[in-house]
Short mmCIF file of C-alpha atoms in Angstrom, two decimals:
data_model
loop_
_atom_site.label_atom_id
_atom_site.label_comp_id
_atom_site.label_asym_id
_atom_site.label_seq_id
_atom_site.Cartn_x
_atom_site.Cartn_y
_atom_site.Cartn_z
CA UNK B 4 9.48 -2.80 -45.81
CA UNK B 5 13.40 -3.27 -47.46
CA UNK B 6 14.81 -6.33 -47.12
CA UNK B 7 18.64 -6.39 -48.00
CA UNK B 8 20.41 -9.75 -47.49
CA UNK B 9 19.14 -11.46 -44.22
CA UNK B 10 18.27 -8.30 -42.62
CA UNK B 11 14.48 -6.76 -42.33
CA UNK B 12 14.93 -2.61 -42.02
CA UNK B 13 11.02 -1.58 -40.54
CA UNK B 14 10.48 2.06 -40.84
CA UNK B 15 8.46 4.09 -37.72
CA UNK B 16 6.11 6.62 -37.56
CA UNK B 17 9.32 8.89 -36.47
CA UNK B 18 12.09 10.04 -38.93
CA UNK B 19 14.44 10.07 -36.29
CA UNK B 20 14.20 5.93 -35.53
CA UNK B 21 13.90 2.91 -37.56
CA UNK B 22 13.74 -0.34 -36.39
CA UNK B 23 16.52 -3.54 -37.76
CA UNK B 24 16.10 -7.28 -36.86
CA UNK B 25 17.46 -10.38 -37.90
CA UNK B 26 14.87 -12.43 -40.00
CA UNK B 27 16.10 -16.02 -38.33
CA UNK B 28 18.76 -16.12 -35.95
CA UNK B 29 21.06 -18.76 -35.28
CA UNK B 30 18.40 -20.94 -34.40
CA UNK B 31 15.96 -20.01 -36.59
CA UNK B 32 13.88 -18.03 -34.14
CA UNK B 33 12.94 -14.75 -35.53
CA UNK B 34 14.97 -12.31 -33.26
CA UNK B 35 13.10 -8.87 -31.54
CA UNK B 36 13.80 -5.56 -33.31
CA UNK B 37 16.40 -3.14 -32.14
CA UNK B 38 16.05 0.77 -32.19
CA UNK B 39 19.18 2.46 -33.75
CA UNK B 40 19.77 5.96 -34.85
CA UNK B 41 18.64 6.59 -38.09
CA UNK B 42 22.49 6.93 -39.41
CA UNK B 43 23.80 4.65 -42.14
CA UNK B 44 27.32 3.41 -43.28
CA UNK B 45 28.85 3.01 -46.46
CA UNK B 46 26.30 -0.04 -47.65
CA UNK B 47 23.15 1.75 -46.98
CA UNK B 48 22.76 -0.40 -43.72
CA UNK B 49 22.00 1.54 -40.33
CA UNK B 50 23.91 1.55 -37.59
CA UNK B 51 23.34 -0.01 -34.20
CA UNK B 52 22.98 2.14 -31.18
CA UNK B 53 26.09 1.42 -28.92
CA UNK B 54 24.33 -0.16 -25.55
CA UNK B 55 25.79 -0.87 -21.98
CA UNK B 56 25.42 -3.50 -19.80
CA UNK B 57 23.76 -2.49 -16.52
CA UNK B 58 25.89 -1.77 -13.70
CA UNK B 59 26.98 -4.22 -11.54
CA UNK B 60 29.79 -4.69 -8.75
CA UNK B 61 32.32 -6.94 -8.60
CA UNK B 62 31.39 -8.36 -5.28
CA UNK B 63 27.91 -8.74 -6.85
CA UNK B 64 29.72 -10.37 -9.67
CA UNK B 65 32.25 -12.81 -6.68
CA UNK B 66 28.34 -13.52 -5.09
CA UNK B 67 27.08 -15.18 -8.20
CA UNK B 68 29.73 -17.45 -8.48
CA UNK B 69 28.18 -19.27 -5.51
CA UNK B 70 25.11 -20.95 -5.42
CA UNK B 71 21.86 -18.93 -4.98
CA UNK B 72 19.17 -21.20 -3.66
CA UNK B 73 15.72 -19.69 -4.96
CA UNK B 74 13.37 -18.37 -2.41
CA UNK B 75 10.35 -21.08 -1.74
CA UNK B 76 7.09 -19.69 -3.03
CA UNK B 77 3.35 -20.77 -3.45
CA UNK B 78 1.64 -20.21 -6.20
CA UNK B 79 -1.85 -18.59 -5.75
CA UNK B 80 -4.87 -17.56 -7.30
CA UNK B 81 -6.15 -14.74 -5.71
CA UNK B 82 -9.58 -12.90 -6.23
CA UNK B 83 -9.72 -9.34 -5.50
CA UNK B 84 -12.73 -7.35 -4.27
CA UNK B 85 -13.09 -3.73 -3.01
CA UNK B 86 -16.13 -2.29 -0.81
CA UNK B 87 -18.14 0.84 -2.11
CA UNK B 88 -19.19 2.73 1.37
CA UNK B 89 -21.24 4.92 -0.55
CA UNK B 90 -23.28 2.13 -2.37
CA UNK B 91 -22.79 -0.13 0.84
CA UNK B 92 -21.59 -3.17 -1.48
CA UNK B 93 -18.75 -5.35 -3.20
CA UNK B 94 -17.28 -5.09 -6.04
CA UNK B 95 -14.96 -7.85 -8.35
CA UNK B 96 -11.77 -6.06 -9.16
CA UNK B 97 -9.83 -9.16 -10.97
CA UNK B 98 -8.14 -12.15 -10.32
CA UNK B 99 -4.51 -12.65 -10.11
CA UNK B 100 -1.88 -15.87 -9.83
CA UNK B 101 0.54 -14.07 -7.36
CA UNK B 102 3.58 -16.46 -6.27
CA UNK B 103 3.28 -15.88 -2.04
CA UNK B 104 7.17 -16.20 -0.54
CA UNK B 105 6.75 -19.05 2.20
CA UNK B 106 8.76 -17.22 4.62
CA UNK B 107 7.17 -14.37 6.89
CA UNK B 108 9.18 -11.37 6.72
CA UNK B 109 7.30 -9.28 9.61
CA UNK B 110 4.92 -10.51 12.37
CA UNK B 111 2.08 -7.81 13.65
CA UNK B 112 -0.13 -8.35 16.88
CA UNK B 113 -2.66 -9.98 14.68
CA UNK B 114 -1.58 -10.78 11.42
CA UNK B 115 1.63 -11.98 9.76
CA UNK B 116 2.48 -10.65 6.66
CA UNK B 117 4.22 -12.73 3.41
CA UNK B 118 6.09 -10.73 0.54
CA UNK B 119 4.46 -11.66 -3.12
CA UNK B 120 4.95 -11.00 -6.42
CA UNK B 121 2.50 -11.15 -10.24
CA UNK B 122 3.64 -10.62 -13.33
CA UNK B 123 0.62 -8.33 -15.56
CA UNK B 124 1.78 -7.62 -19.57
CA UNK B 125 5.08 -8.22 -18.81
CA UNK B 126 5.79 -6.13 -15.46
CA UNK B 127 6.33 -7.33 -12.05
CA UNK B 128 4.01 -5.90 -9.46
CA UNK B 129 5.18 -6.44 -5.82
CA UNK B 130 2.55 -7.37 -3.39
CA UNK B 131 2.08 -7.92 0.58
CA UNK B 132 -0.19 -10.78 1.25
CA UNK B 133 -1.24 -10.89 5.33
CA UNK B 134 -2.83 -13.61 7.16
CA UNK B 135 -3.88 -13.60 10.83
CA UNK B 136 -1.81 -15.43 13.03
CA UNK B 137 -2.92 -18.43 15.78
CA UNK B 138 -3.97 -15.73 18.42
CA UNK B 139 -6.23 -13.35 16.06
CA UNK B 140 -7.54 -16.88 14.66
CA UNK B 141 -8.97 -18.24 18.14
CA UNK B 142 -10.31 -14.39 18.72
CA UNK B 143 -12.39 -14.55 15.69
CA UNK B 144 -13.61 -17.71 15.72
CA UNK B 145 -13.99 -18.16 19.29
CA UNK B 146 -14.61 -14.96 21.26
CA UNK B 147 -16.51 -13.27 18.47
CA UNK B 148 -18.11 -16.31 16.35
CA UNK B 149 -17.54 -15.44 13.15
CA UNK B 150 -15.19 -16.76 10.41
CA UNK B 151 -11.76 -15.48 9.00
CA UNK B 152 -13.30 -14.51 5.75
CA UNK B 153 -15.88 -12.45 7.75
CA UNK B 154 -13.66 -11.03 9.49
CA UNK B 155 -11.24 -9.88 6.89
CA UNK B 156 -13.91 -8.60 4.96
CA UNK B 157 -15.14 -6.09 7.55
CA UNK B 158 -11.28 -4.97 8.42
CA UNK B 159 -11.29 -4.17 4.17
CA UNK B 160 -14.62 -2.21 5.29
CA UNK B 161 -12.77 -0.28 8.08
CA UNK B 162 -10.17 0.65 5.72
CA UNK B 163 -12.58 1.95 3.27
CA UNK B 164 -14.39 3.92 6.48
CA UNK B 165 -11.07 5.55 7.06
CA UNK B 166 -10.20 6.17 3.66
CA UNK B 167 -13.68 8.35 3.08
CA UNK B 168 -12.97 10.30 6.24
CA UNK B 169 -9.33 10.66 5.06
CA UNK B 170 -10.42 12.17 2.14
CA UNK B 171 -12.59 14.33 3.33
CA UNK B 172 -10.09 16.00 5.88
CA UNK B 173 -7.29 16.16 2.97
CA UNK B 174 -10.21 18.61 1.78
CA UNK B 175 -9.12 20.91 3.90
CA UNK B 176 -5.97 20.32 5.47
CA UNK B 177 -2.92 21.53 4.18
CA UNK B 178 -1.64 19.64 0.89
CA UNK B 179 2.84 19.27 2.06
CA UNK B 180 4.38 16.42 1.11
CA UNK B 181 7.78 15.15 2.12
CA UNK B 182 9.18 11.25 1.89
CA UNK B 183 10.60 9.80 4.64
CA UNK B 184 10.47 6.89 7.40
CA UNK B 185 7.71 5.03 8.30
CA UNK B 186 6.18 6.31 11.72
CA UNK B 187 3.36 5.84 14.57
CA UNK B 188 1.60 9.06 16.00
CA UNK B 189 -0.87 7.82 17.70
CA UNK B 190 -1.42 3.61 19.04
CA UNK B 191 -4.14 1.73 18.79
CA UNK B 192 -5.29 2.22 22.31
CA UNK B 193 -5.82 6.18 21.43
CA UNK B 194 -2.42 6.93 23.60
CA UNK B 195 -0.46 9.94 21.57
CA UNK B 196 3.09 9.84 20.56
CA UNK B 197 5.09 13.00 20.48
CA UNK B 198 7.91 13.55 18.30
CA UNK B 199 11.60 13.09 20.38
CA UNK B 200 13.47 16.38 21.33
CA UNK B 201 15.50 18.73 18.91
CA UNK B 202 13.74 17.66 15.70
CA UNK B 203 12.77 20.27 13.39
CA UNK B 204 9.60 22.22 12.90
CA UNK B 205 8.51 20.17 9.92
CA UNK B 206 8.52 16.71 11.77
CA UNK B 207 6.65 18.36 14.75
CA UNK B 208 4.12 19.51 12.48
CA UNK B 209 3.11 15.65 11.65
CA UNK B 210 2.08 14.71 14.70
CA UNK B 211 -0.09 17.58 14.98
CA UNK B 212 -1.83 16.71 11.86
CA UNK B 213 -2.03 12.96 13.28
CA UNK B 214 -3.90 14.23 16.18
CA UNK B 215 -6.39 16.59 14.09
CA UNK B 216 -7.25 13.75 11.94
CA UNK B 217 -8.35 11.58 14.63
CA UNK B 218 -10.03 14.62 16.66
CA UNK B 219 -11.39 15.43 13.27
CA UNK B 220 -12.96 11.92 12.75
CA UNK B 221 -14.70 12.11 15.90
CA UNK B 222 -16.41 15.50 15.05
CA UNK B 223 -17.36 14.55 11.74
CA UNK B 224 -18.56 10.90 13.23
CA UNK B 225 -20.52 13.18 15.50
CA UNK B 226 -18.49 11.55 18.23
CA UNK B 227 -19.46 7.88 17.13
CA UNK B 228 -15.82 6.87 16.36
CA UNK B 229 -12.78 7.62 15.82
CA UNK B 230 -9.84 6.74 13.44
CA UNK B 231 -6.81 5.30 15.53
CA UNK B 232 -3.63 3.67 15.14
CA UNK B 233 -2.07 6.24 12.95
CA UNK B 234 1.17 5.20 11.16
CA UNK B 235 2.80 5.87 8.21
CA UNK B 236 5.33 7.29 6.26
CA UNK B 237 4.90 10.92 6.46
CA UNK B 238 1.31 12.03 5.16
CA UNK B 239 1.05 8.35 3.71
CA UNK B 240 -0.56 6.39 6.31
CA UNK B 241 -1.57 2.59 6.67
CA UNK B 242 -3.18 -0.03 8.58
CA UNK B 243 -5.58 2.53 10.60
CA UNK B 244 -8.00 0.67 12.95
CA UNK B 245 -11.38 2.72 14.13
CA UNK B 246 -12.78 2.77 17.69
CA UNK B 247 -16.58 3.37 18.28
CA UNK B 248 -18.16 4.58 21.08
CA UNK B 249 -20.30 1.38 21.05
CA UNK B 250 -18.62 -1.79 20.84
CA UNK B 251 -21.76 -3.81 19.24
CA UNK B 252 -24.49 -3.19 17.24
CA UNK B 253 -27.93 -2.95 19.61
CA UNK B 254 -30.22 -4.86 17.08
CA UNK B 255 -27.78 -7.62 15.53
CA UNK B 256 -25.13 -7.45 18.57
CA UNK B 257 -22.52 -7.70 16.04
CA UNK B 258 -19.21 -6.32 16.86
CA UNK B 259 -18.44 -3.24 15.03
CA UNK B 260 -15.39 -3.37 13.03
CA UNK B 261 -12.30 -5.93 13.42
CA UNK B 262 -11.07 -7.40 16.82
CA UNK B 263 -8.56 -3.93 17.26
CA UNK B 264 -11.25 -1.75 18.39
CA UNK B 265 -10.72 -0.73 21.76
CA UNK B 266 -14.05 1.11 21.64
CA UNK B 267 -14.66 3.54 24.19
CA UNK B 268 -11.26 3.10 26.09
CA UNK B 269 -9.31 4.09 23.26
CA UNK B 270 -11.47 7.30 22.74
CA UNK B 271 -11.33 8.15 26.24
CA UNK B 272 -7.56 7.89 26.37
CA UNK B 273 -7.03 10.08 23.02
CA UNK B 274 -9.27 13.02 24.58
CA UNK B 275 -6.88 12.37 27.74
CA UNK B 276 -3.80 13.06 25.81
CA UNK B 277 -4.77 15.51 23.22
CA UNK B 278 -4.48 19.29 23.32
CA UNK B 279 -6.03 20.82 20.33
CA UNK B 280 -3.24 22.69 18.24
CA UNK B 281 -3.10 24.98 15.03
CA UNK B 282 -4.35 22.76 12.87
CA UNK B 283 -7.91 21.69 15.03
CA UNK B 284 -8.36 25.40 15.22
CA UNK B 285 -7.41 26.03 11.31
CA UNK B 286 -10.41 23.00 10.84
CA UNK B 287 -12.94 24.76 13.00
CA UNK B 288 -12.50 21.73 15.39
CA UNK B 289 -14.09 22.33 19.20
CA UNK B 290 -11.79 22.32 22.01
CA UNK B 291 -11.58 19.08 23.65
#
């Protein structure tokens, strides 16, 4: 380390950078180090790398000159767990103070759904925090005895049911991947969408692959359920719910799943609508 006048000039592992701070600033708080080019001027000192200010319009610019009321948030501490299906157990992932926006900014059937945000070393993660809503409340507690936490817990199960079976068809299925808008190929009740006149190939092809992933999930389940509500953007899907072929459990007589399985009506109505295409065939699926 060189220190000329009140400067500090820290050399990197790199020959093409070195580092140049201010050893007390105006207020005597020691200042963050700068990288510059590795150029110097006529005093031996190096010169700063020209910056920009980030782009921003002018009626951005008019906007701030009014007053922008922060958006209410909660702060909360929130503990997060994941289920193993292959070990049949839960698992601590870590805990996290996320501040939860007070405002809902999209109500489901079931569940309304608040945007968050956490800060973790510095960066801002963006998070969706859901909570059932007044109906799915008196359903669980009432119709099904059992408690939110329960019930939440089994719905994470579901997901990681669907995520196992997921994986196993990406196995096989074809591996395309193009971004785009966030769609529903087949409801909750089993029903299947089809895609709307004169769109191309590609987007026809989705809903195919929506339908052999459910038909496929019945095979594999050796036709004791059946992934349903299939939505997503592109091959990114979300929110699946699963139907089985028995609504309860014989010994405990414990409903299987969350509150959205429409158990053997939603299969029936899928095998109703569905015509196996390329893809069932190109996965060795049986005719239905």
């Amino acid at each position: 380390m060189q220190e000329q006048d009140e400067h500090v000039v820290v050399s990197t592992d790199s020959d093409e950078l070195v580092s140049l701070g201010y050893r007390n600033g105006p207020t005597g708080v020691k200042s963050l180090p700068a990288q510059v080019n590795k150029r110097c001027d006529n005093l031996g000192m190096p010169l700063l790398q020209t910056t920009f200010p980030a782009s921003v319009s002018i009626a951005e610019l008019l906007k701030a000159g009014k007053l922008v009321k922060p958006t209410n948030k909660n702060k909360v501490k929130l503990t997060f767990e994941e289920f193993d299906v292959q070990n049949q157990e839960w698992q601590d992932v870590m805990e996290q103070d996320v501040f939860v926006e007070t405002e809902v900014f999209l109500r489901c059937r079931f569940r309304d759904a608040f945007r968050a945000t956490s800060k973790t070393g510095g960066t801002q993660c963006q998070w969706v925090v859901k909570t059932y809503n007044h109906e799915a409340v008196d359903a669980i507690v009432v119709q099904l005895s059992s408690s939110i936490e329960d019930h939440a817990r089994k719905q994470v199960q579901m997901h990681a049911v669907a995520r196992h079976i997921a994986k196993k068809f990406a196995l096989k299925a074809p591996k395309e991947y193009v971004p785009g808008s966030f769609v529903k190929y087949i409801n909750n009740d089993g029903k299947c969408r089809y895609p709307h006149d004169g769109c191309s190939d590609e987007y026809k092809e989705l809903f195919e692959k929506a339908q052999c992933l459910v038909h496929y999930s019945y095979d594999i389940s050796e036709k004791k359920l059946m992934l349903l509500d299939i939505q997503g953007s592109k091959l990114d899907l979300y929110d699946p719910e699963i139907a089985t072929a028995n609504i309860m459990d014989e010994e405990s007589s414990e409903l299987y799943f969350c509150c959205g399985n429409c158990t053997s009506v939603g299969i029936e109505e899928f095998l109703k609508g569905h015509t196996c295409n390329d893809y069932c065939k190109m996965m060795g699926l049986p005719d239905q």
